[in-house]
Structures are given as C-alpha cells and as structure tokens.
mmCIF file of C-alpha atoms in Angstrom:
data_model
loop_
_atom_site.group_PDB
_atom_site.id
_atom_site.type_symbol
_atom_site.label_atom_id
_atom_site.label_comp_id
_atom_site.label_asym_id
_atom_site.label_seq_id
_atom_site.Cartn_x
_atom_site.Cartn_y
_atom_site.Cartn_z
ATOM 1 C CA UNK A 1 0.000 0.000 0.000
ATOM 2 C CA UNK A 2 1.303 3.443 -0.966
ATOM 3 C CA UNK A 3 0.774 6.370 1.404
ATOM 4 C CA UNK A 4 1.071 10.053 0.450
ATOM 5 C CA UNK A 5 0.794 13.089 2.717
ATOM 6 C CA UNK A 6 -0.555 16.133 0.885
ATOM 7 C CA UNK A 7 2.255 18.697 0.734
ATOM 8 C CA UNK A 8 -0.306 21.520 0.525
ATOM 9 C CA UNK A 9 -2.067 20.626 3.769
ATOM 10 C CA UNK A 10 -1.171 21.844 7.234
ATOM 11 C CA UNK A 11 -1.009 25.146 9.050
ATOM 12 C CA UNK A 12 -1.578 28.345 7.131
ATOM 13 C CA UNK A 13 0.820 31.265 7.596
ATOM 14 C CA UNK A 14 -1.281 32.926 10.311
ATOM 15 C CA UNK A 15 -1.540 29.812 12.474
ATOM 16 C CA UNK A 16 2.159 28.999 12.025
ATOM 17 C CA UNK A 17 3.103 32.488 13.223
ATOM 18 C CA UNK A 18 0.782 32.331 16.252
ATOM 19 C CA UNK A 19 2.156 28.970 17.375
ATOM 20 C CA UNK A 20 5.748 30.131 16.862
ATOM 21 C CA UNK A 21 5.099 33.184 19.060
ATOM 22 C CA UNK A 22 3.562 30.963 21.738
ATOM 23 C CA UNK A 23 6.509 28.547 21.672
ATOM 24 C CA UNK A 24 9.008 31.405 21.926
ATOM 25 C CA UNK A 25 7.264 32.838 25.005
ATOM 26 C CA UNK A 26 6.843 29.444 26.656
ATOM 27 C CA UNK A 27 10.536 28.704 26.136
ATOM 28 C CA UNK A 28 11.270 31.539 28.578
ATOM 29 C CA UNK A 29 9.539 29.570 31.310
ATOM 30 C CA UNK A 30 6.898 32.164 32.166
ATOM 31 C CA UNK A 31 3.132 31.691 32.261
ATOM 32 C CA UNK A 32 1.426 32.548 28.979
ATOM 33 C CA UNK A 33 -2.322 32.777 28.509
ATOM 34 C CA UNK A 34 -4.097 32.383 25.180
ATOM 35 C CA UNK A 35 -7.525 33.908 24.579
ATOM 36 C CA UNK A 36 -9.439 30.975 23.099
ATOM 37 C CA UNK A 37 -7.981 27.851 21.493
ATOM 38 C CA UNK A 38 -4.848 28.913 19.640
ATOM 39 C CA UNK A 39 -5.936 26.645 16.782
ATOM 40 C CA UNK A 40 -9.047 24.553 16.174
ATOM 41 C CA UNK A 41 -7.203 21.297 16.700
ATOM 42 C CA UNK A 42 -7.439 19.517 20.046
ATOM 43 C CA UNK A 43 -4.199 17.564 19.612
ATOM 44 C CA UNK A 44 -2.111 20.675 18.947
ATOM 45 C CA UNK A 45 -3.784 22.546 21.818
ATOM 46 C CA UNK A 46 -2.928 19.671 24.132
ATOM 47 C CA UNK A 47 0.722 19.705 22.993
ATOM 48 C CA UNK A 48 1.001 23.411 23.807
ATOM 49 C CA UNK A 49 -0.841 22.945 27.104
ATOM 50 C CA UNK A 50 1.846 20.471 28.152
ATOM 51 C CA UNK A 51 4.398 23.177 27.353
ATOM 52 C CA UNK A 52 2.583 25.546 29.718
ATOM 53 C CA UNK A 53 0.066 27.441 27.568
ATOM 54 C CA UNK A 54 -3.102 28.276 29.529
ATOM 55 C CA UNK A 55 -6.249 28.715 27.432
ATOM 56 C CA UNK A 56 -8.759 31.242 28.787
ATOM 57 C CA UNK A 57 -12.056 32.795 27.701
ATOM 58 C CA UNK A 58 -13.208 36.409 27.727
ATOM 59 C CA UNK A 59 -14.717 36.094 31.205
ATOM 60 C CA UNK A 60 -11.349 34.897 32.517
ATOM 61 C CA UNK A 61 -9.637 37.868 30.874
ATOM 62 C CA UNK A 62 -11.631 40.322 32.942
ATOM 63 C CA UNK A 63 -10.184 38.920 36.177
ATOM 64 C CA UNK A 64 -6.545 38.852 35.039
ATOM 65 C CA UNK A 65 -4.064 41.652 35.758
ATOM 66 C CA UNK A 66 -0.427 42.190 34.840
ATOM 67 C CA UNK A 67 -0.017 38.974 32.822
ATOM 68 C CA UNK A 68 0.885 38.086 29.234
ATOM 69 C CA UNK A 69 -1.967 37.107 26.920
ATOM 70 C CA UNK A 70 -1.587 35.898 23.345
ATOM 71 C CA UNK A 71 -4.256 36.841 20.811
ATOM 72 C CA UNK A 72 -4.544 34.083 18.230
ATOM 73 C CA UNK A 73 -4.601 34.462 14.445
ATOM 74 C CA UNK A 74 -8.398 34.944 14.285
ATOM 75 C CA UNK A 75 -8.159 38.474 15.726
ATOM 76 C CA UNK A 76 -10.169 40.304 18.388
ATOM 77 C CA UNK A 77 -12.602 43.255 18.567
ATOM 78 C CA UNK A 78 -11.432 46.640 19.944
ATOM 79 C CA UNK A 79 -13.073 45.925 23.328
ATOM 80 C CA UNK A 80 -10.512 43.198 24.036
ATOM 81 C CA UNK A 81 -7.589 45.596 23.607
ATOM 82 C CA UNK A 82 -9.301 48.176 25.812
ATOM 83 C CA UNK A 83 -9.877 45.619 28.576
ATOM 84 C CA UNK A 84 -6.233 44.526 28.373
ATOM 85 C CA UNK A 85 -5.114 48.150 28.689
ATOM 86 C CA UNK A 86 -7.277 48.706 31.786
ATOM 87 C CA UNK A 87 -6.021 45.524 33.439
ATOM 88 C CA UNK A 88 -2.348 46.112 32.646
ATOM 89 C CA UNK A 89 -2.193 43.002 30.463
ATOM 90 C CA UNK A 90 0.741 42.611 28.078
ATOM 91 C CA UNK A 91 -0.767 41.603 24.730
ATOM 92 C CA UNK A 92 1.179 39.383 22.344
ATOM 93 C CA UNK A 93 -0.744 40.030 19.147
ATOM 94 C CA UNK A 94 -0.646 37.077 16.752
ATOM 95 C CA UNK A 95 -3.559 38.277 14.611
ATOM 96 C CA UNK A 96 -3.028 37.073 11.040
ATOM 97 C CA UNK A 97 -1.881 39.998 8.829
ATOM 98 C CA UNK A 98 -4.665 39.198 6.347
ATOM 99 C CA UNK A 99 -7.284 39.404 9.107
ATOM 100 C CA UNK A 100 -5.715 42.546 10.563
ATOM 101 C CA UNK A 101 -5.866 44.300 7.190
ATOM 102 C CA UNK A 102 -9.513 43.274 6.822
ATOM 103 C CA UNK A 103 -10.369 44.660 10.267
ATOM 104 C CA UNK A 104 -8.817 48.002 9.341
ATOM 105 C CA UNK A 105 -10.694 48.188 6.040
ATOM 106 C CA UNK A 106 -14.038 47.498 7.715
ATOM 107 C CA UNK A 107 -13.381 50.037 10.469
ATOM 108 C CA UNK A 108 -12.393 52.705 7.925
ATOM 109 C CA UNK A 109 -15.540 52.058 5.889
ATOM 110 C CA UNK A 110 -17.744 52.146 8.980
ATOM 111 C CA UNK A 111 -16.193 55.379 10.219
ATOM 112 C CA UNK A 112 -16.708 56.922 6.766
ATOM 113 C CA UNK A 113 -20.376 55.918 6.424
ATOM 114 C CA UNK A 114 -21.842 54.413 9.635
ATOM 115 C CA UNK A 115 -25.380 54.406 8.190
ATOM 116 C CA UNK A 116 -24.493 52.049 5.345
ATOM 117 C CA UNK A 117 -24.970 48.287 5.656
ATOM 118 C CA UNK A 118 -21.626 46.658 6.388
ATOM 119 C CA UNK A 119 -22.208 43.025 5.425
ATOM 120 C CA UNK A 120 -19.866 40.176 6.349
ATOM 121 C CA UNK A 121 -20.145 36.785 4.686
ATOM 122 C CA UNK A 122 -19.074 34.508 7.512
ATOM 123 C CA UNK A 123 -20.046 32.212 10.349
ATOM 124 C CA UNK A 124 -21.966 33.809 13.216
ATOM 125 C CA UNK A 125 -20.038 33.468 16.467
ATOM 126 C CA UNK A 126 -16.753 32.534 14.768
ATOM 127 C CA UNK A 127 -13.784 34.218 16.456
ATOM 128 C CA UNK A 128 -12.679 36.025 13.297
ATOM 129 C CA UNK A 129 -16.192 37.255 12.552
ATOM 130 C CA UNK A 130 -16.631 38.562 16.110
ATOM 131 C CA UNK A 131 -13.463 40.593 15.621
ATOM 132 C CA UNK A 132 -14.740 41.972 12.299
ATOM 133 C CA UNK A 133 -18.189 42.857 13.639
ATOM 134 C CA UNK A 134 -16.487 44.590 16.554
ATOM 135 C CA UNK A 135 -14.993 47.145 14.164
ATOM 136 C CA UNK A 136 -18.536 48.457 13.504
ATOM 137 C CA UNK A 137 -19.778 48.777 17.105
ATOM 138 C CA UNK A 138 -21.554 45.434 16.467
ATOM 139 C CA UNK A 139 -23.749 46.944 13.718
ATOM 140 C CA UNK A 140 -22.438 44.813 10.835
ATOM 141 C CA UNK A 141 -24.809 42.254 9.312
ATOM 142 C CA UNK A 142 -23.504 38.685 9.128
ATOM 143 C CA UNK A 143 -24.794 36.362 6.424
ATOM 144 C CA UNK A 144 -23.768 32.730 6.757
ATOM 145 C CA UNK A 145 -24.941 31.397 3.415
ATOM 146 C CA UNK A 146 -26.319 32.471 0.050
ATOM 147 C CA UNK A 147 -29.888 32.052 1.292
ATOM 148 C CA UNK A 148 -29.385 34.792 3.900
ATOM 149 C CA UNK A 149 -28.690 37.526 1.361
ATOM 150 C CA UNK A 150 -32.418 38.205 0.805
ATOM 151 C CA UNK A 151 -32.714 39.753 4.287
ATOM 152 C CA UNK A 152 -30.639 42.790 3.233
ATOM 153 C CA UNK A 153 -32.251 46.163 2.537
ATOM 154 C CA UNK A 154 -31.530 46.742 -1.142
ATOM 155 C CA UNK A 155 -32.697 50.351 -0.972
ATOM 156 C CA UNK A 156 -29.675 51.232 1.197
ATOM 157 C CA UNK A 157 -25.932 51.242 0.530
ATOM 158 C CA UNK A 158 -24.229 47.856 0.931
ATOM 159 C CA UNK A 159 -20.530 47.203 1.487
ATOM 160 C CA UNK A 160 -19.780 43.480 1.343
ATOM 161 C CA UNK A 161 -16.771 41.744 2.904
ATOM 162 C CA UNK A 162 -15.961 38.120 3.651
ATOM 163 C CA UNK A 163 -14.448 36.096 6.451
ATOM 164 C CA UNK A 164 -11.023 35.134 5.112
ATOM 165 C CA UNK A 165 -11.714 31.376 4.996
ATOM 166 C CA UNK A 166 -15.086 31.314 3.210
ATOM 167 C CA UNK A 167 -15.900 29.809 -0.180
ATOM 168 C CA UNK A 168 -14.952 32.019 -3.119
ATOM 169 C CA UNK A 169 -17.691 30.562 -5.326
ATOM 170 C CA UNK A 170 -20.453 31.268 -2.793
ATOM 171 C CA UNK A 171 -19.101 34.783 -2.245
ATOM 172 C CA UNK A 172 -19.423 35.473 -5.980
ATOM 173 C CA UNK A 173 -23.006 34.121 -5.960
ATOM 174 C CA UNK A 174 -23.851 36.601 -3.212
ATOM 175 C CA UNK A 175 -22.280 39.431 -5.211
ATOM 176 C CA UNK A 176 -24.312 38.512 -8.309
ATOM 177 C CA UNK A 177 -27.555 38.435 -6.319
ATOM 178 C CA UNK A 178 -26.960 41.830 -4.712
ATOM 179 C CA UNK A 179 -26.020 43.367 -8.059
ATOM 180 C CA UNK A 180 -29.282 42.080 -9.493
ATOM 181 C CA UNK A 181 -31.432 43.492 -6.672
ATOM 182 C CA UNK A 182 -29.726 46.684 -5.476
ATOM 183 C CA UNK A 183 -31.689 49.907 -5.977
ATOM 184 C CA UNK A 184 -30.311 52.286 -8.654
ATOM 185 C CA UNK A 185 -30.193 54.960 -5.934
ATOM 186 C CA UNK A 186 -28.044 52.818 -3.603
ATOM 187 C CA UNK A 187 -24.316 52.099 -3.705
ATOM 188 C CA UNK A 188 -23.002 48.546 -3.697
ATOM 189 C CA UNK A 189 -19.337 47.656 -3.379
ATOM 190 C CA UNK A 190 -17.799 44.252 -2.690
ATOM 191 C CA UNK A 191 -14.325 43.525 -1.410
ATOM 192 C CA UNK A 192 -12.765 40.120 -2.055
ATOM 193 C CA UNK A 193 -11.087 39.536 1.306
ATOM 194 C CA UNK A 194 -10.818 35.744 1.081
ATOM 195 C CA UNK A 195 -7.326 34.443 1.841
ATOM 196 C CA UNK A 196 -5.921 32.870 -1.326
ATOM 197 C CA UNK A 197 -3.659 30.544 0.662
ATOM 198 C CA UNK A 198 -6.864 29.028 2.053
ATOM 199 C CA UNK A 199 -9.067 29.378 -1.040
ATOM 200 C CA UNK A 200 -6.513 27.629 -3.255
ATOM 201 C CA UNK A 201 -6.656 24.568 -1.022
ATOM 202 C CA UNK A 202 -10.097 23.660 -2.328
ATOM 203 C CA UNK A 203 -9.008 22.775 -5.898
ATOM 204 C CA UNK A 204 -5.742 21.310 -4.593
ATOM 205 C CA UNK A 205 -7.420 18.975 -2.093
ATOM 206 C CA UNK A 206 -9.979 18.023 -4.741
ATOM 207 C CA UNK A 207 -7.248 16.891 -7.129
ATOM 208 C CA UNK A 208 -5.435 15.106 -4.301
ATOM 209 C CA UNK A 209 -8.564 13.187 -3.242
ATOM 210 C CA UNK A 210 -9.238 12.086 -6.815
ATOM 211 C CA UNK A 211 -5.947 10.252 -7.219
ATOM 212 C CA UNK A 212 -6.184 7.946 -4.179
ATOM 213 C CA UNK A 213 -8.290 4.918 -3.283
ATOM 214 C CA UNK A 214 -8.760 6.127 0.301
ATOM 215 C CA UNK A 215 -8.534 9.570 1.877
ATOM 216 C CA UNK A 216 -7.811 10.199 5.549
ATOM 217 C CA UNK A 217 -8.711 13.798 6.317
ATOM 218 C CA UNK A 218 -7.056 14.732 9.614
ATOM 219 C CA UNK A 219 -8.854 17.554 11.340
ATOM 220 C CA UNK A 220 -10.112 18.865 14.676
ATOM 221 C CA UNK A 221 -13.882 18.759 15.086
ATOM 222 C CA UNK A 222 -14.058 22.544 15.715
ATOM 223 C CA UNK A 223 -12.453 23.541 12.418
ATOM 224 C CA UNK A 224 -14.874 25.311 10.045
ATOM 225 C CA UNK A 225 -12.258 25.271 7.297
ATOM 226 C CA UNK A 226 -11.749 21.550 7.883
ATOM 227 C CA UNK A 227 -15.429 20.750 7.421
ATOM 228 C CA UNK A 228 -15.495 22.566 4.091
ATOM 229 C CA UNK A 229 -12.358 20.838 2.795
ATOM 230 C CA UNK A 230 -13.442 17.403 4.029
ATOM 231 C CA UNK A 231 -16.799 17.760 2.262
ATOM 232 C CA UNK A 232 -14.905 18.516 -0.937
ATOM 233 C CA UNK A 233 -12.851 15.330 -0.456
ATOM 234 C CA UNK A 234 -16.054 13.385 0.117
ATOM 235 C CA UNK A 235 -17.627 14.861 -3.014
ATOM 236 C CA UNK A 236 -14.684 13.737 -5.136
ATOM 237 C CA UNK A 237 -13.926 10.481 -3.334
ATOM 238 C CA UNK A 238 -16.696 8.681 -1.426
ATOM 239 C CA UNK A 239 -14.047 6.644 0.397
ATOM 240 C CA UNK A 240 -12.959 9.648 2.493
ATOM 241 C CA UNK A 241 -12.896 9.568 6.283
ATOM 242 C CA UNK A 242 -12.414 12.375 8.812
ATOM 243 C CA UNK A 243 -10.238 11.488 11.800
ATOM 244 C CA UNK A 244 -8.903 13.640 14.619
ATOM 245 C CA UNK A 245 -5.875 11.394 15.075
ATOM 246 C CA UNK A 246 -4.410 7.926 14.417
ATOM 247 C CA UNK A 247 -6.546 6.331 17.125
ATOM 248 C CA UNK A 248 -9.670 6.821 15.005
ATOM 249 C CA UNK A 249 -8.398 4.875 11.973
ATOM 250 C CA UNK A 250 -10.578 1.823 11.270
ATOM 251 C CA UNK A 251 -8.593 -1.157 9.960
ATOM 252 C CA UNK A 252 -11.587 -2.182 7.844
ATOM 253 C CA UNK A 253 -11.173 0.939 5.688
ATOM 254 C CA UNK A 254 -7.903 -0.452 4.312
ATOM 255 C CA UNK A 255 -9.242 -3.635 2.756
ATOM 256 C CA UNK A 256 -8.516 -3.726 -0.954
ATOM 257 C CA UNK A 257 -6.895 -0.288 -0.876
ATOM 258 C CA UNK A 258 -3.808 0.352 -2.984
ATOM 259 C CA UNK A 259 -3.147 4.027 -2.251
ATOM 260 C CA UNK A 260 -3.975 6.217 0.732
ATOM 261 C CA UNK A 261 -3.859 10.008 0.726
ATOM 262 C CA UNK A 262 -3.539 11.903 3.993
ATOM 263 C CA UNK A 263 -4.547 15.564 4.036
ATOM 264 C CA UNK A 264 -5.931 18.127 6.460
ATOM 265 C CA UNK A 265 -7.152 21.604 7.271
ATOM 266 C CA UNK A 266 -5.293 24.880 7.804
ATOM 267 C CA UNK A 267 -5.466 23.995 11.510
ATOM 268 C CA UNK A 268 -3.948 20.524 11.130
ATOM 269 C CA UNK A 269 -0.293 20.141 12.226
ATOM 270 C CA UNK A 270 2.057 18.197 9.962
ATOM 271 C CA UNK A 271 3.185 16.040 12.868
ATOM 272 C CA UNK A 272 -0.368 14.758 13.322
ATOM 273 C CA UNK A 273 -0.653 13.736 9.672
ATOM 274 C CA UNK A 274 2.720 12.002 10.038
ATOM 275 C CA UNK A 275 1.424 10.108 13.080
ATOM 276 C CA UNK A 276 -1.492 8.876 10.985
ATOM 277 C CA UNK A 277 0.930 7.757 8.258
ATOM 278 C CA UNK A 278 3.022 5.880 10.832
ATOM 279 C CA UNK A 279 -0.116 4.218 12.207
ATOM 280 C CA UNK A 280 -1.016 3.026 8.708
ATOM 281 C CA UNK A 281 2.488 1.630 8.214
ATOM 282 C CA UNK A 282 2.156 -0.202 11.527
ATOM 283 C CA UNK A 283 -1.188 -1.703 10.498
ATOM 284 C CA UNK A 284 0.287 -2.874 7.182
ATOM 285 C CA UNK A 285 3.261 -4.473 8.926
ATOM 286 C CA UNK A 286 0.995 -6.370 11.318
ATOM 287 C CA UNK A 287 -1.149 -7.569 8.408
ATOM 288 C CA UNK A 288 1.936 -8.798 6.577
ATOM 289 C CA UNK A 289 3.202 -10.646 9.660
ATOM 290 C CA UNK A 290 -0.197 -12.237 10.110
ATOM 291 C CA UNK A 291 -0.287 -13.404 6.505
ATOM 292 C CA UNK A 292 3.329 -14.690 6.590
ATOM 293 C CA UNK A 293 3.906 -16.126 10.096
#
C-alpha cells in the first residue's frame, strides 16, 4: 500500500506564526495565557498545554491583571484591547496579517459611512467574525450562506466583505444576487477579502482526493475550514474519512486499498498527519506478519 501526505495541507501562515510566538514565550519559562484555542485542533492545543500554555475565555480575561496574553490568528474586537489596557495586560498580538488588514478596512468604511450596511459573509459566532463585527460597534450584518442575502435592505448602501476562509464561489453568488437586486439609488461595493492561501486549497485537495483509493482527512472537530475541505474530499472520493488522530483509523477501511492520501485543514499540524501515516504503516506491517507467520 502506498501512502502520500498532501504537501499543501497543514497550518496556514497565520496559524504557524501564532504557534511560533507561543513557543518562543513558553521557552522563557513564564506563564502565557491564550484567549481561546490557539488553533481549532485539540491535539495541537494539548501539545502546547503540556508546554505551559493556559487557554482562557473572555470572562477569565476580565479577572486577570499584569499577565501576558496571546491573541490568536483569528483576531479580536477593539473591546478586548481596551480591557487589556485597563487591566495592565501585556498583549502578544498574533492576529493574522490578512485578518488585521480586513479589520482596518471594515473600520475605515464604517467610520466613513456608519449608516451604510456593512455586510460580512461569515459564520456567526466565529472568532474572526466577532473581531470583524467589533470594528462596527456590532452593527455589521452577518450572512452565513447564500440564502441569507435576501434579508438585506436593497434600498440602502451595501458594502460586502468576507471572512477570510469562506468559499470564493459562494461569495461570488452573493455578489451577483446583490447586483441584481440593489436599488439604482443605492451604492453597492464588494471587497474580495478571502485568503488565497486558504481558497486555493479547495481545488488542490480536490485533485489530491481524486488520485487515491482512500482519503484520511485529519482535522479537529471545531475547524470550520476543515469541514469545508473534508466535504470537498467526500464529493470527489466517497471513500474519504475524517479522523482527529491515528486512534480513530478503522482497519476495515484499508481492505482492498492500494493508495492512501492523507490531508488536512489549515489547523492541522504536519506532525499529526505524520502520526497517521506511521499508524497506517504499523497496520500494514501487522497484516503482513499475520499473513506470513
């Protein structure tokens, strides 16, 4: 059986930078807090917890004073920075540069025309989206899917942005719909703010899934990006399985399989995909020993 790990899978730039900053601080031996899971992957969070990283929520932040807190790649609303200032908290800002630029663009647009509809194509409650909505004093409208676009007021100005990890195709569908319904008296502008490093993974993972008999998609259950990419694998290759780690691999999946492809989300560490590969090698070795005692 041949096994291939997708070279295009694994942490995106923003996540890599956040984890590197955390490791550098933890190497100094001091307590470091992280506001929310540093990455939507339980295995990687556990690895960093063993190194000393303490994950907290926003309620915890209010009671902390004079400590170091890392802000993950997803970004935070202005209120978080203000609270940190009041409590004397030293912020280590690991907000992804792509997200940070998007926050600034939305804030500038809101400050210029606060009465316009600032619309964000994204997942309600997602950490990145909360940070984006926060730039508008929580007045931005979030639409999660194409079907939500009809709730907009097409007689008023609309400025459309997107969470950086959303589908490019669905974003363009939303644009087309708004263009077809916007009042001639209203202004509509759209801003393609989808991260190409993430968007390009969709066609890449599709091609990868098509050339293997079996796909193991390694991903944490909290990863929105992972769900989208896994569904694409499943669309192309019905013999695709989502696992959080090597312990979830079912031996029965391997029967009659000649090639296995291992891939993952932007929140999946390479070392975890390598562990899954090693587990597959171990299963194959045991099968061979059983067949040739």
